[in-house]
PDB file of C-alpha atoms in Angstrom:
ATOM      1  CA  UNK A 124       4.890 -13.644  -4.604  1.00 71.00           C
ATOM      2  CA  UNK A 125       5.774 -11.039  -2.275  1.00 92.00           C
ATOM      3  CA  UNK A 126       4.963  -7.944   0.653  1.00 97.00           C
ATOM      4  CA  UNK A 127       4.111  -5.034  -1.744  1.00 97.00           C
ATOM      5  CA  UNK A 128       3.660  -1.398   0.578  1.00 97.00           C
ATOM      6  CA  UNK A 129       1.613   1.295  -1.008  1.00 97.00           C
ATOM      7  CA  UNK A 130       3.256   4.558   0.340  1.00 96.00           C
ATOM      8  CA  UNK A 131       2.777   8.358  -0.896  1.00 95.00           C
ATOM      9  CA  UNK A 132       3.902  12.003   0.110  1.00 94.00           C
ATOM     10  CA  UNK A 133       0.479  13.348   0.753  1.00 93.00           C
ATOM     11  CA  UNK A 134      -2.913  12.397   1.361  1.00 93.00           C
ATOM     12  CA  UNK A 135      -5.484  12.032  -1.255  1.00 92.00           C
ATOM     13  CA  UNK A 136      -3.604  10.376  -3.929  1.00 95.00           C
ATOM     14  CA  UNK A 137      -5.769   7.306  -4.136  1.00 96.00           C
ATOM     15  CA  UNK A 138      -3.253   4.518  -2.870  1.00 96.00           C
ATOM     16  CA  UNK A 139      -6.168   2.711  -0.501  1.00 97.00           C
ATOM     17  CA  UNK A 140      -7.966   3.055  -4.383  1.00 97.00           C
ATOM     18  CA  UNK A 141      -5.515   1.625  -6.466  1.00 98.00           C
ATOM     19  CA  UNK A 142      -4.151  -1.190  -3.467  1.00 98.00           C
ATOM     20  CA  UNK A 143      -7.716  -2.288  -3.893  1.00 98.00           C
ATOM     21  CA  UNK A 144      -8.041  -2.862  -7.568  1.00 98.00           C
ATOM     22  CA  UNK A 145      -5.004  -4.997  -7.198  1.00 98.00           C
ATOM     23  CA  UNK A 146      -5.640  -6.820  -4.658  1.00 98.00           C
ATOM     24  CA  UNK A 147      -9.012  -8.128  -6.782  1.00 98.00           C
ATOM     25  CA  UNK A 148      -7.055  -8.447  -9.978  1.00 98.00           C
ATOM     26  CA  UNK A 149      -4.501 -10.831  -8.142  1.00 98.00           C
ATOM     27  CA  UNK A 150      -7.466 -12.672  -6.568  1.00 98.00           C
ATOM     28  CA  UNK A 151      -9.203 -13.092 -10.302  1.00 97.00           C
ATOM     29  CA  UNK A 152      -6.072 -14.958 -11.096  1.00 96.00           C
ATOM     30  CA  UNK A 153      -6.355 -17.512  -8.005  1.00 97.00           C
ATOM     31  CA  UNK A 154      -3.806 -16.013  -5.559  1.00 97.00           C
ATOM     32  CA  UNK A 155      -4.074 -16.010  -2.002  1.00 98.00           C
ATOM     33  CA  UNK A 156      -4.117 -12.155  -1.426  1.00 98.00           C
ATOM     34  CA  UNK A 157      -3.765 -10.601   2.198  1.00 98.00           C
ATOM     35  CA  UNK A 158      -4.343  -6.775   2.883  1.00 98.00           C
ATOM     36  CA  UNK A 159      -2.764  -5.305   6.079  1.00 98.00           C
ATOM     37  CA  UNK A 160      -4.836  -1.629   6.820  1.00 98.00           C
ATOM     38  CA  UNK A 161      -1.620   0.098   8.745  1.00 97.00           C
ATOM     39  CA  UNK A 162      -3.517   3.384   9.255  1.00 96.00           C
ATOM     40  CA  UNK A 163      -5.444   4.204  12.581  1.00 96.00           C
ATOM     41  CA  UNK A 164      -7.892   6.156  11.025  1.00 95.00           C
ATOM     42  CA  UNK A 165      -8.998   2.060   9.434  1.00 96.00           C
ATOM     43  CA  UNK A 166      -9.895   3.980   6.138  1.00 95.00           C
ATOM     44  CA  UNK A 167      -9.179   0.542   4.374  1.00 97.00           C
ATOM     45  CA  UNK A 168     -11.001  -1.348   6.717  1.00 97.00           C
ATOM     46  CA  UNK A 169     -14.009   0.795   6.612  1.00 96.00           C
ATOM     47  CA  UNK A 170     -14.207   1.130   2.979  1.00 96.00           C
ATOM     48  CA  UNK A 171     -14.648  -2.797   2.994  1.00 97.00           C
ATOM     49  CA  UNK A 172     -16.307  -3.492   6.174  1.00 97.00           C
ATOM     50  CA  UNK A 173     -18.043  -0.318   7.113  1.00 96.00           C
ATOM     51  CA  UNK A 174     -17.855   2.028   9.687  1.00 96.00           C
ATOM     52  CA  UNK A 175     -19.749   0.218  12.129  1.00 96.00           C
ATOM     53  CA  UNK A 176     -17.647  -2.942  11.071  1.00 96.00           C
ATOM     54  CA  UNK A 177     -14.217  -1.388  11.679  1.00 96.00           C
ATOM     55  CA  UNK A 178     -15.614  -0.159  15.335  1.00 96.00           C
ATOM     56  CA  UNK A 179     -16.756  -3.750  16.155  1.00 97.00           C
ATOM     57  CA  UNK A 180     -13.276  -5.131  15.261  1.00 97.00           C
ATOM     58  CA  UNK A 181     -11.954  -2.322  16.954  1.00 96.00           C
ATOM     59  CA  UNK A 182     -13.673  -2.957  20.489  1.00 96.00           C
ATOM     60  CA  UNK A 183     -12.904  -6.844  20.449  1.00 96.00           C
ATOM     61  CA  UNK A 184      -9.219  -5.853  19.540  1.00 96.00           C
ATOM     62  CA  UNK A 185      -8.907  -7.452  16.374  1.00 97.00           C
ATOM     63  CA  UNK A 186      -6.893  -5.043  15.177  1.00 98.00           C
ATOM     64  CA  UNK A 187      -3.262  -5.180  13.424  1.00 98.00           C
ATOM     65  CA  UNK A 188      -2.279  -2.639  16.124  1.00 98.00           C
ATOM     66  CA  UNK A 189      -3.534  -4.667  19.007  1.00 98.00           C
ATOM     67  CA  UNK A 190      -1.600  -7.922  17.595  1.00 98.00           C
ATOM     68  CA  UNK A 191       1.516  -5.996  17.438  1.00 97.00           C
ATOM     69  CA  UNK A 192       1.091  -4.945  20.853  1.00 96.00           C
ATOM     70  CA  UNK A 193       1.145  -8.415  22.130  1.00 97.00           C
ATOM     71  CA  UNK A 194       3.859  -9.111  19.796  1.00 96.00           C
ATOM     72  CA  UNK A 195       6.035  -6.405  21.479  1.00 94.00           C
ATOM     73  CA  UNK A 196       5.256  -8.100  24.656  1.00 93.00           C
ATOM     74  CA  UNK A 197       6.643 -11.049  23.754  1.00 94.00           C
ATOM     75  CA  UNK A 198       3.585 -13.056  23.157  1.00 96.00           C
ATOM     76  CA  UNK A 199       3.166 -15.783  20.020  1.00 96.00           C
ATOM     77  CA  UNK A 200       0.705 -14.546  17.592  1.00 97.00           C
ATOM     78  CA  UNK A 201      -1.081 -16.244  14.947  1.00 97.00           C
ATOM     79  CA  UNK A 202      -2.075 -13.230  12.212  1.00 97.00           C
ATOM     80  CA  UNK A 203      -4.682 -15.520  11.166  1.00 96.00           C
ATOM     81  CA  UNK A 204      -6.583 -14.329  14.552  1.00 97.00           C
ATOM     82  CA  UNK A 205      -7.009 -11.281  13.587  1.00 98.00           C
ATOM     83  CA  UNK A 206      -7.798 -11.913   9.565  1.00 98.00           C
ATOM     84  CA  UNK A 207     -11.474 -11.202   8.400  1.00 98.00           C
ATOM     85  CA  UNK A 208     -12.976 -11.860   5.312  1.00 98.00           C
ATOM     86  CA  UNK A 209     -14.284  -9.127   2.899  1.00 98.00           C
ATOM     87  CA  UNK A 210     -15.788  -9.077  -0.332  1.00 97.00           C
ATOM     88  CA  UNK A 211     -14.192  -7.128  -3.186  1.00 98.00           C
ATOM     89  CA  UNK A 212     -15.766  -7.658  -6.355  1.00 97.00           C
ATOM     90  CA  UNK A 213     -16.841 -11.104  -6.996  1.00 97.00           C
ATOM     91  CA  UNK A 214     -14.265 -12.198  -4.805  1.00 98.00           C
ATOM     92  CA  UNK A 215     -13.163 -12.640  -0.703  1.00 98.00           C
ATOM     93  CA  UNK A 216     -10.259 -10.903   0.640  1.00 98.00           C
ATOM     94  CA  UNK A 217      -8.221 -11.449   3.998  1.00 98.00           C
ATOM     95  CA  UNK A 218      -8.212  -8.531   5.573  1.00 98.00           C
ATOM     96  CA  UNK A 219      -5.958  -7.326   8.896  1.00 98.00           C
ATOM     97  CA  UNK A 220      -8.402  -4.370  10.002  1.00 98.00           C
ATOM     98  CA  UNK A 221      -6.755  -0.941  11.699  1.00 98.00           C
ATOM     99  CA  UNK A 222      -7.462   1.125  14.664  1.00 96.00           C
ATOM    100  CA  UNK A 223      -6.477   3.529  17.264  1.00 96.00           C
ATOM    101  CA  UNK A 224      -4.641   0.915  19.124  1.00 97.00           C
ATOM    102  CA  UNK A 225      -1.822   0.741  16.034  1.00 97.00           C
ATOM    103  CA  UNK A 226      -0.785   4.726  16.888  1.00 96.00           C
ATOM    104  CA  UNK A 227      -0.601   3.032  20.614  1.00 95.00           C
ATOM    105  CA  UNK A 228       2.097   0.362  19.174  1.00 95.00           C
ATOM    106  CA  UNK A 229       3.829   2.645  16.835  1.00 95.00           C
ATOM    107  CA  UNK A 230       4.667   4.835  19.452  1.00 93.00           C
ATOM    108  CA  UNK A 231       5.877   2.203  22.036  1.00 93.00           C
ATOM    109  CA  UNK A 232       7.595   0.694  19.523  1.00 92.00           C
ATOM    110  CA  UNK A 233       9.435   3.976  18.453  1.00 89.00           C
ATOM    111  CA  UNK A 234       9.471   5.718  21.751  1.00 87.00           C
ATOM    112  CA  UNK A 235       9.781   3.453  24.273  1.00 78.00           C
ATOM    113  CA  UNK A 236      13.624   3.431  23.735  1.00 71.00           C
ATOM    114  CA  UNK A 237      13.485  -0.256  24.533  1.00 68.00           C
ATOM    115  CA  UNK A 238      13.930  -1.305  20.815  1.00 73.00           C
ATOM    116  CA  UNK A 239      17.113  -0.731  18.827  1.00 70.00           C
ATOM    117  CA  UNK A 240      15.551  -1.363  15.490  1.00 86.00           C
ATOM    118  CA  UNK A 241      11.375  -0.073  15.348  1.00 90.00           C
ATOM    119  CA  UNK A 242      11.701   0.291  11.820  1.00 90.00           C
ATOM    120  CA  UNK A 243      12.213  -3.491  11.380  1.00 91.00           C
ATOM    121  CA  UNK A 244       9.258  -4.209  14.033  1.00 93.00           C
ATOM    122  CA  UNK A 245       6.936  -4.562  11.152  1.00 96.00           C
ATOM    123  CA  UNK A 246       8.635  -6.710   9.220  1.00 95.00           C
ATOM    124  CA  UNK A 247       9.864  -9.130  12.317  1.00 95.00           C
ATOM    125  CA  UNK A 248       6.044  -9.451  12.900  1.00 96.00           C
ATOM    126  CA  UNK A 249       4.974 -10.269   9.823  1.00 97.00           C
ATOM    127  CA  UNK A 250       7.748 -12.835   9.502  1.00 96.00           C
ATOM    128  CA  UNK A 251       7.164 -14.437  12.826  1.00 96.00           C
ATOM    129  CA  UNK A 252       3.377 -14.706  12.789  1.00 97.00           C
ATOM    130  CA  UNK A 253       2.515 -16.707   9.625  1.00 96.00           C
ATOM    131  CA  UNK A 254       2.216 -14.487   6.885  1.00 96.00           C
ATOM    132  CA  UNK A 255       3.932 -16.884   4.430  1.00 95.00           C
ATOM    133  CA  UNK A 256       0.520 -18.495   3.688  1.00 96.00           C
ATOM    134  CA  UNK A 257      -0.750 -15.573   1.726  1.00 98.00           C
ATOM    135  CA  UNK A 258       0.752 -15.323  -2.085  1.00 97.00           C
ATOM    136  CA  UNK A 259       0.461 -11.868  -1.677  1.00 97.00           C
ATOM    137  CA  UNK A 260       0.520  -9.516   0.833  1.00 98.00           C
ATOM    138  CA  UNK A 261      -0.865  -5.552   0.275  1.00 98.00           C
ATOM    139  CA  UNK A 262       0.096  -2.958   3.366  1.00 98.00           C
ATOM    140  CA  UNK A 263      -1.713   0.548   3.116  1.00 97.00           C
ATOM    141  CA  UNK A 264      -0.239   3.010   5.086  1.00 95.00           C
ATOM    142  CA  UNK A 265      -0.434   6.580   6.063  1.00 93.00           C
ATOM    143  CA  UNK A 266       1.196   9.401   4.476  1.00 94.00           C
ATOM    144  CA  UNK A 267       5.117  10.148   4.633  1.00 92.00           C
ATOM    145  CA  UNK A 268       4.121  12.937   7.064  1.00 87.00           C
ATOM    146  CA  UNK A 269       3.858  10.138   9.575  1.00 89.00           C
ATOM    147  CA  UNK A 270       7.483   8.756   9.146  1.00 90.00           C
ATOM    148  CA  UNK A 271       7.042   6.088  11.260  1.00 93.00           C
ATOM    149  CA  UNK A 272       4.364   4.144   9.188  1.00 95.00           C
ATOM    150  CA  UNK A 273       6.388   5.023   6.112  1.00 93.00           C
ATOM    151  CA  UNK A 274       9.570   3.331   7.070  1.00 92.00           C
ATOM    152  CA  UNK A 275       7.896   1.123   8.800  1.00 94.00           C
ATOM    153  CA  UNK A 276       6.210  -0.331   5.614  1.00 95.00           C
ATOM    154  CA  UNK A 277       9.023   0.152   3.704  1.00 93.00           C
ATOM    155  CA  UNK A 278      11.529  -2.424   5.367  1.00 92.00           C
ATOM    156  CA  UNK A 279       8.467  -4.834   5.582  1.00 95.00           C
ATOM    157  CA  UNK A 280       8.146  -4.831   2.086  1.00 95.00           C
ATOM    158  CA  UNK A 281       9.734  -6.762  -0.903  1.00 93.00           C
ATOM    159  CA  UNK A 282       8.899  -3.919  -3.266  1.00 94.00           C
ATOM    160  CA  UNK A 283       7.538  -0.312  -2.516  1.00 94.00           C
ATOM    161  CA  UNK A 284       4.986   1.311  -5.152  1.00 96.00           C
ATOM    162  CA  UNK A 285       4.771   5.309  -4.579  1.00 95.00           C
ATOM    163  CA  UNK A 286       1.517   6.616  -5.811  1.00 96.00           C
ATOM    164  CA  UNK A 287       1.476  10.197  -6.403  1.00 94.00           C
ATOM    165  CA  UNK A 288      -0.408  12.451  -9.219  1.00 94.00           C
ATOM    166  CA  UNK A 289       1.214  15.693 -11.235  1.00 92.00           C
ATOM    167  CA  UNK A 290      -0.399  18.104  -9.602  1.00 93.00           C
ATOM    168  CA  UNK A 291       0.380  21.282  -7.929  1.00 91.00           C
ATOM    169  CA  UNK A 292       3.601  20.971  -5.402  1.00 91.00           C
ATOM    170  CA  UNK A 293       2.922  17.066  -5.193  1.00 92.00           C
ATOM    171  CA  UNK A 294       5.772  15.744  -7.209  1.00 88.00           C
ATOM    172  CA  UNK A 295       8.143  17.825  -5.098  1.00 88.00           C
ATOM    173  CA  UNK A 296       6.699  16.067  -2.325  1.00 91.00           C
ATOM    174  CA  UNK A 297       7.809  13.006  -3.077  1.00 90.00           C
ATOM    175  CA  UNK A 298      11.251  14.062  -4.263  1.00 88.00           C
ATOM    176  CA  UNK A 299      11.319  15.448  -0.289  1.00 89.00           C
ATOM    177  CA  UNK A 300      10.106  11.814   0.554  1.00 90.00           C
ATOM    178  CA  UNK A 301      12.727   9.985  -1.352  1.00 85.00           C
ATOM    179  CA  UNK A 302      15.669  12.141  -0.058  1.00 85.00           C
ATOM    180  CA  UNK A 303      14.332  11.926   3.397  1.00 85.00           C
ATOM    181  CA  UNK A 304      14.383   7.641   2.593  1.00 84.00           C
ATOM    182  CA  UNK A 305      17.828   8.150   1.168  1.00 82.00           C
ATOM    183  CA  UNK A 306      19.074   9.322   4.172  1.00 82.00           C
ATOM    184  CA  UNK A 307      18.262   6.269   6.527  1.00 78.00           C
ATOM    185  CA  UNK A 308      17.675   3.727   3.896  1.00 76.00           C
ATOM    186  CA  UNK A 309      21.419   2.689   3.276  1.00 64.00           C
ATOM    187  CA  UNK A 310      20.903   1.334  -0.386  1.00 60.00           C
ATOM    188  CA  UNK A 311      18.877   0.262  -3.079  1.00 63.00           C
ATOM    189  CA  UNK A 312      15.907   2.428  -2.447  1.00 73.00           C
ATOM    190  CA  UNK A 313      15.819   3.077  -6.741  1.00 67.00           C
ATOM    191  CA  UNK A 314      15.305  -0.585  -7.518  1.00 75.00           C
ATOM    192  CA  UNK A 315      13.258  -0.957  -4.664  1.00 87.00           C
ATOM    193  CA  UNK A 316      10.416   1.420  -5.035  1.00 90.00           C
ATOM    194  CA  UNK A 317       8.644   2.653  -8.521  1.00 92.00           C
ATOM    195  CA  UNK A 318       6.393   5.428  -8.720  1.00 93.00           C
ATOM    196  CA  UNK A 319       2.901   5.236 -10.170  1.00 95.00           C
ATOM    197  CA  UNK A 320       0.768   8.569 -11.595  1.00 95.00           C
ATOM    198  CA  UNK A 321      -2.619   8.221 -10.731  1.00 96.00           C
ATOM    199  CA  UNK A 322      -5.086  10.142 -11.047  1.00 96.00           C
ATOM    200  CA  UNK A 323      -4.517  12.319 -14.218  1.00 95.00           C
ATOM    201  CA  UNK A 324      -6.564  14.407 -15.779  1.00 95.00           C
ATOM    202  CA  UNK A 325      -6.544  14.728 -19.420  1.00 90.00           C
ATOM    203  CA  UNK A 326      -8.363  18.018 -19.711  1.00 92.00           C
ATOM    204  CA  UNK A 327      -5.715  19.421 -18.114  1.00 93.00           C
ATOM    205  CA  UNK A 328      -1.856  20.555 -19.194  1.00 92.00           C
ATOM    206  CA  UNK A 329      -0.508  18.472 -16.120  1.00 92.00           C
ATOM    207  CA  UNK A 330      -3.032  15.852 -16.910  1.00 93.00           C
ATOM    208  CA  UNK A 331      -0.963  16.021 -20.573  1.00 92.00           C
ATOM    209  CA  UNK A 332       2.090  16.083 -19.269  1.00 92.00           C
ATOM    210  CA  UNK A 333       1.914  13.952 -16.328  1.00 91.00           C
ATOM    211  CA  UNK A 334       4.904  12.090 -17.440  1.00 89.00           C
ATOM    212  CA  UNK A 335       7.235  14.954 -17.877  1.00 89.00           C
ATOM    213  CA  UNK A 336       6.195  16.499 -14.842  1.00 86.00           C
ATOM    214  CA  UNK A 337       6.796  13.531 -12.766  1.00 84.00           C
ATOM    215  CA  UNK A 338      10.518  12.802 -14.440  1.00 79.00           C
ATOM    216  CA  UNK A 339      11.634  16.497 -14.268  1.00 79.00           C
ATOM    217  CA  UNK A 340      10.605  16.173 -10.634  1.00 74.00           C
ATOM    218  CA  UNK A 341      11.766  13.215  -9.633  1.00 73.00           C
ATOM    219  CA  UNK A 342      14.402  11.233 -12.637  1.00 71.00           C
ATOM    220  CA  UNK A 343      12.968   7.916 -10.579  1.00 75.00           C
ATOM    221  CA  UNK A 344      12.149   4.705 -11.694  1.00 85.00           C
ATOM    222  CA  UNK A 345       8.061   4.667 -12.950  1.00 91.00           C
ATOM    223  CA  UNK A 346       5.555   2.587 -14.161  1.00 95.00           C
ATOM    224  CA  UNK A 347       4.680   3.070 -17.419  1.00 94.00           C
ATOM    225  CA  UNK A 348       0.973   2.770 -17.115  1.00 97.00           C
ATOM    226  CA  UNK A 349      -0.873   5.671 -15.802  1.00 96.00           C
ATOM    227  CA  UNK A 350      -4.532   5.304 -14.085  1.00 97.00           C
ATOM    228  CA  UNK A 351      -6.686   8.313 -15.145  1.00 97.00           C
ATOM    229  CA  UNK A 352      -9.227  10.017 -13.285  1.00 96.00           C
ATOM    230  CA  UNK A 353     -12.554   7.577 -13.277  1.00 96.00           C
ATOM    231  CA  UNK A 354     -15.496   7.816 -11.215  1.00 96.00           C
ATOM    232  CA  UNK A 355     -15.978   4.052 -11.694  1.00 97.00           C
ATOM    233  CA  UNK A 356     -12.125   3.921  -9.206  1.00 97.00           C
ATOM    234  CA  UNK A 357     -13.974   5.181  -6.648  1.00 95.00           C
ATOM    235  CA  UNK A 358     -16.973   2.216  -6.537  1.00 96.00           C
ATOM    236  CA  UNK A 359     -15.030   0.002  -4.022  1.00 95.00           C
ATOM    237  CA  UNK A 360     -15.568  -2.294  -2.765  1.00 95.00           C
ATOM    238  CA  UNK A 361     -17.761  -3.681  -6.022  1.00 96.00           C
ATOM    239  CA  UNK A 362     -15.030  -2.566  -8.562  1.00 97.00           C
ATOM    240  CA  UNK A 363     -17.135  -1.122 -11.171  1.00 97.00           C
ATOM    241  CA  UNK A 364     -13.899  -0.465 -13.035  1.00 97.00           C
ATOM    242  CA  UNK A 365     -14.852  -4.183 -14.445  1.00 96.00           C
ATOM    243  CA  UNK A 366     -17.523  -1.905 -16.277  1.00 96.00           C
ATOM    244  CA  UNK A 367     -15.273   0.220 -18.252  1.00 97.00           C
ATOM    245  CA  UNK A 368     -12.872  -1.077 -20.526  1.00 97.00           C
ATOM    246  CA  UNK A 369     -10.077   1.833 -20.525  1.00 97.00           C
ATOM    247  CA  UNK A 370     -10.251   1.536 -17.007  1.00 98.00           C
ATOM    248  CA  UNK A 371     -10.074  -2.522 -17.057  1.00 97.00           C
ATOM    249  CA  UNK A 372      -7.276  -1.603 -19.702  1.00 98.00           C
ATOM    250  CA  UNK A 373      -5.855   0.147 -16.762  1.00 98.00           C
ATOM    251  CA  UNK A 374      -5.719  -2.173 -14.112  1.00 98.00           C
ATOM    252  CA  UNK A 375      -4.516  -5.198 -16.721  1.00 98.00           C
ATOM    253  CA  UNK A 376      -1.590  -3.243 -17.304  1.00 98.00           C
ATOM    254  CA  UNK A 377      -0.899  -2.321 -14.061  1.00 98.00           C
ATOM    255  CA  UNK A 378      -1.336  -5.818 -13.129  1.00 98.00           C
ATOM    256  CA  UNK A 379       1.055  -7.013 -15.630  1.00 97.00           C
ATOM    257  CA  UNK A 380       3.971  -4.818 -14.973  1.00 97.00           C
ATOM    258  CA  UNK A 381       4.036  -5.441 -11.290  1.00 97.00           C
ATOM    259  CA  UNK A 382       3.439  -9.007 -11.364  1.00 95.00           C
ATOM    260  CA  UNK A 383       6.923  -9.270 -13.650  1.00 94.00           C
ATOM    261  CA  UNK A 384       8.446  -6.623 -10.892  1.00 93.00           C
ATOM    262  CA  UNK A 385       7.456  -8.694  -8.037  1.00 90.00           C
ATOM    263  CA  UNK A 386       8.946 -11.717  -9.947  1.00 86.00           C
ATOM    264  CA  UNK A 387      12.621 -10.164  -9.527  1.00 74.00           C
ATOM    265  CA  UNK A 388      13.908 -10.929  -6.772  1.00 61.00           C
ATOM    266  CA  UNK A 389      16.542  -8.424  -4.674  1.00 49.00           C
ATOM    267  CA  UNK A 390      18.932  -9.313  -2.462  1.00 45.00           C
ATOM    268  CA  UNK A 391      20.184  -5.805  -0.628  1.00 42.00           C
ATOM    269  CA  UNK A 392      18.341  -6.210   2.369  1.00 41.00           C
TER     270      UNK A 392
END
């Protein structure tokens, strides 16, 4: 079906959270489902392997940064060496773990001067070391204020989902983030990418207005489902959301609308 990135202007936002829940709803329905961790800090990895797990993985270099190194050297690599199997619900999940050794590629790759295009390394590698055997295929990624992840992800990716919430100076955030994309990205960037609200509060006036915040903000394209602010989110990996039927309500139409995005296809790339 399709490379979806999960990208955001700040931390904290829940992406990792809400990459997740899809990730098991696509696997309830029988697809082969891939997640790619692309931040050093492994927060995706730990949160489905451990902390002790992510170290391990770390140490033998069965990382996604330590796979891109070899690709950058010129090396064949199969991405199914480095894939490890996590449960997420009832369900197993493929999972590319992260590590220090990905801020060690990034930088080569960006720094090095020896590579014309190291926004399009990602992609290249992903292309070129089998990941056409997953249906679909989740990358988590830092924060924009690490632009190279960002861009990174985004030119990997057949569609771009920008979780943000309503909140404070967040939503001007990510109109900073989209113009900052605009300028490098040379088209298509509003078809490309939607933004989802998470995380919203209805106890509070932003919580309320969460939609009107986020279009007077930003006049970008947006799901229409919102994901409110539920402790059972946060019991990954088990996905107690299964528990609670607003928040199953949630996810299912979630699920729906980007399933039917992924289904277009875009040709501007």
């Amino acid at each position: 079906m399709g490379v979806l990135a999960f990208l955001s202007a700040s931390g904290g936002v829940g992406k990792t959270t809400v990459a997740l829940h899809l990730a098991h709803r696509f696997l309830g329905e029988g697809r082969r489902v891939l997640l790619v961790d692309l931040d050093p800090s492994a927060g995706l990895t730990a949160a489905l392997l451990g902390e002790r797990g992510a170290a391990e993985l770390e140490e033998r270099r069965r990382t996604v940064g330590d796979a891109l190194l070899r690709f950058m050297r010129g090396e064949v690599v199969d991405l199914g060496d480095y894939v490890v199997p996590a449960k997420l619900g009832a369900f197993r999940v493929d999972v590319v773990p992260s590590g220090d050794s990905l801020s060690d590629a990034m930088g080569l790759a960006w720094f090095s001067g020896s590579r014309p295009s190291p926004e399009r390394l990602l992609g290249q590698f992903l292309e070129r070391s089998g990941v056409s055997r997953w249906d679909v295929v989740l990358l988590d990624t830092l924060p924009f204020y690490e632009r190279r992840y960002t861009l990174s992800a985004f030119y990997a990716a057949d569609k771009v989902i920008v979780v943000t919430h309503p909140y404070g100076a967040e939503p001007v955030r990510v109109r900073r983030m989209y113009g900052k994309l605009m300028e490098v990205v040379e088209s298509g960037i509003d078809i490309k990418a939607r933004v989802l609200i998470n995380r919203v509060d209805r106890g509070t006036r932003e919580g309320r207005e969460a939609f009107s915040i986020v279009e007077r903000s930003l006049n970008l394209p947006r799901f229409q489902t919102v994901l409110h602010m539920r402790v059972d989110y946060t019991r990954v990996p088990e996905m107690r959301y299964e528990k609670n039927r607003d928040a199953r309500r949630e996810v299912e139409s979630l699920y729906r609308e980007v399933r039917e995005w992924l289904s277009v296809e875009l040709s501007i790339y």
